[in-house]
Coordinates of C-alpha atoms in Angstrom, one line a residue:
X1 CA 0.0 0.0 0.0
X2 CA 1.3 3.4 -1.1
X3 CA 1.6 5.6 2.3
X4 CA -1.1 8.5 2.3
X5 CA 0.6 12.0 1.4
X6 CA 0.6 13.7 4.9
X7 CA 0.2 17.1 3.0
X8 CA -3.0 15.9 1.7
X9 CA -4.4 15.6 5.4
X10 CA -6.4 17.7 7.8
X11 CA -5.8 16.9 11.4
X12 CA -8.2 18.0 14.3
X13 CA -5.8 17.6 17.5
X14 CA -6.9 17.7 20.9
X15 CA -5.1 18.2 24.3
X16 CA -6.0 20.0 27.3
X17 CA -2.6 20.6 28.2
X18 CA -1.0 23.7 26.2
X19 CA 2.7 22.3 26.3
X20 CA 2.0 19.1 24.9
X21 CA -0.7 20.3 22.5
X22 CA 1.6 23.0 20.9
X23 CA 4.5 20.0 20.6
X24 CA 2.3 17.9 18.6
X25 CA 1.3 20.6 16.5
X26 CA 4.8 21.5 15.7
X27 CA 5.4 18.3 15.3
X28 CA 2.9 17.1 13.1
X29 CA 3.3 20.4 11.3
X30 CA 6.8 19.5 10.8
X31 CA 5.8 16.7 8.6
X32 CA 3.8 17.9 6.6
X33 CA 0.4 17.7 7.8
X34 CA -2.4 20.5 8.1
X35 CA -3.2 21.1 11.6
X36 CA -6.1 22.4 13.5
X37 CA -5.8 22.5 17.6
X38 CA -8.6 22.6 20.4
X39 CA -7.2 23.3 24.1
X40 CA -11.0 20.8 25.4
X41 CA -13.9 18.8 23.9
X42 CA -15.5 21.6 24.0
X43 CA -13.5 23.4 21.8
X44 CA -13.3 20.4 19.6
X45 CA -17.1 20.2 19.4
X46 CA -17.3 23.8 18.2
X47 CA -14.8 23.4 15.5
X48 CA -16.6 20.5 14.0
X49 CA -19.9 22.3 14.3
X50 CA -18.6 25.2 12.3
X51 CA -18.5 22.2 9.8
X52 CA -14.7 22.5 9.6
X53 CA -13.5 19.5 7.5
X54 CA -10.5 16.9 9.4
X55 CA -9.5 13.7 7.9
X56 CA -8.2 12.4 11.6
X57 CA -8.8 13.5 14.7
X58 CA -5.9 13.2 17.4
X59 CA -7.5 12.9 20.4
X60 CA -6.2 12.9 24.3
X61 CA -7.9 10.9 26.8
X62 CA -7.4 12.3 30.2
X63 CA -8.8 15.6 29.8
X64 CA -11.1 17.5 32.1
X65 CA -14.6 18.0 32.3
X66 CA -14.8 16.1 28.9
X67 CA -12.5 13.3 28.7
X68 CA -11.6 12.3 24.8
X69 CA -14.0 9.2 25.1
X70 CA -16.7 11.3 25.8
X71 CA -16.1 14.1 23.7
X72 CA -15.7 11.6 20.4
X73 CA -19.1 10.1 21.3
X74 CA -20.5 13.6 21.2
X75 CA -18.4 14.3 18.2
X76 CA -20.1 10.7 16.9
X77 CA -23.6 12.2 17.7
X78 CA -23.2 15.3 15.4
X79 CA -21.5 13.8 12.2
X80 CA -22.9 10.1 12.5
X81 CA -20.9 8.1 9.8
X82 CA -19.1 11.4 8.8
X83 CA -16.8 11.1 12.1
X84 CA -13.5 10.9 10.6
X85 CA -10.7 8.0 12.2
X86 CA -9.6 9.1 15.7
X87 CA -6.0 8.1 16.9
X88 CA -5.9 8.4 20.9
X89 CA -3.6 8.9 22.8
X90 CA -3.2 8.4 26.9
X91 CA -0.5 8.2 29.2
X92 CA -2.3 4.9 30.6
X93 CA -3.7 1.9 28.8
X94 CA -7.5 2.2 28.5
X95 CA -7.7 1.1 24.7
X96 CA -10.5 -1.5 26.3
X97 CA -12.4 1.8 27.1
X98 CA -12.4 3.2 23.6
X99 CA -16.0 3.9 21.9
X100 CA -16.7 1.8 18.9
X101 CA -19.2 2.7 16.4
X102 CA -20.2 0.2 13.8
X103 CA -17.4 0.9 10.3
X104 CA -15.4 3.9 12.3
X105 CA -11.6 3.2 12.5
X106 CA -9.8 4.4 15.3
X107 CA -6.3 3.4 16.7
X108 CA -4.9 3.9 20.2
X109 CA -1.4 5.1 21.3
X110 CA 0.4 4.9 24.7
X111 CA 2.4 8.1 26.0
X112 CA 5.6 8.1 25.6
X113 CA 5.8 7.8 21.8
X114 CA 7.7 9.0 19.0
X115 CA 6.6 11.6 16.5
X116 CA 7.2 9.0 13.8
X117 CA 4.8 6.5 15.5
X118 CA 2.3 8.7 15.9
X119 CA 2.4 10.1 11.8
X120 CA 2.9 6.7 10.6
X121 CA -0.6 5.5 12.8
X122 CA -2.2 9.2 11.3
X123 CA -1.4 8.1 7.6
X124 CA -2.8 4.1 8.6
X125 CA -5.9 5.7 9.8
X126 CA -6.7 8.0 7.0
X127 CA -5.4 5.9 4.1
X128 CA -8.5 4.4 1.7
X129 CA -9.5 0.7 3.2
X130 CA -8.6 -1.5 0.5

């Protein structure tokens, strides 16, 4: 499979804390993808109601008072099948916890991880299902 053309993509990423969201916007910036940040699900939820167009969605888990889990299943209830993949990331392993909708790809990464994982798992998620 050819890899998906990271200029080609529109990333929604999602972090409560400032530091680590600005990193992964540099970073993912860096390499060539289009990047859109929210500081909460909130903000994230406003974005996409402005019908603002992401390919993935990066998505932290631990965040306060919406947590990433919660704030994809209200992303879920306003674009239905639209909801684009959602990578999540957490510094603990709650992949069991992740919300599954019926033909929605998502993917889960563990904190620490390297830039290059977390592109590589971007471009898995958004590539065409063959």
């Amino acid at each position: 499979m050819t890899p998906f053309p990271a200029s080609a993509l529109q990333l929604l990423v999602v972090d409560d804390d400032r530091q680590i969201l600005d990193l992964l916007e540099l970073s993912l910036s860096l390499q060539g993808f289009s990047v859109t940040t929210a500081i909460s699900g909130d903000e994230a939820l406003k974005l996409v109601r402005q019908r603002q167009p992401f390919d993935v969605i990066v998505m932290d888990v631990l965040m306060a008072p919406l947590d990433g889990f919660e704030t994809v299943k209200c992303l879920h209830d306003i674009l239905g099948e639209a909801l684009p993949p959602v990578v999540y990331l957490s510094g603990l392993n709650r992949e069991e916890d992740v919300p599954h909708f019926p033909g929605h790809r998502c993917a889960f990464l563990v904190k620490p991880f390297r830039p290059a994982q977390l592109a590589a798992l971007i471009r898995e998620q958004a590539a065409p299902e063959s």
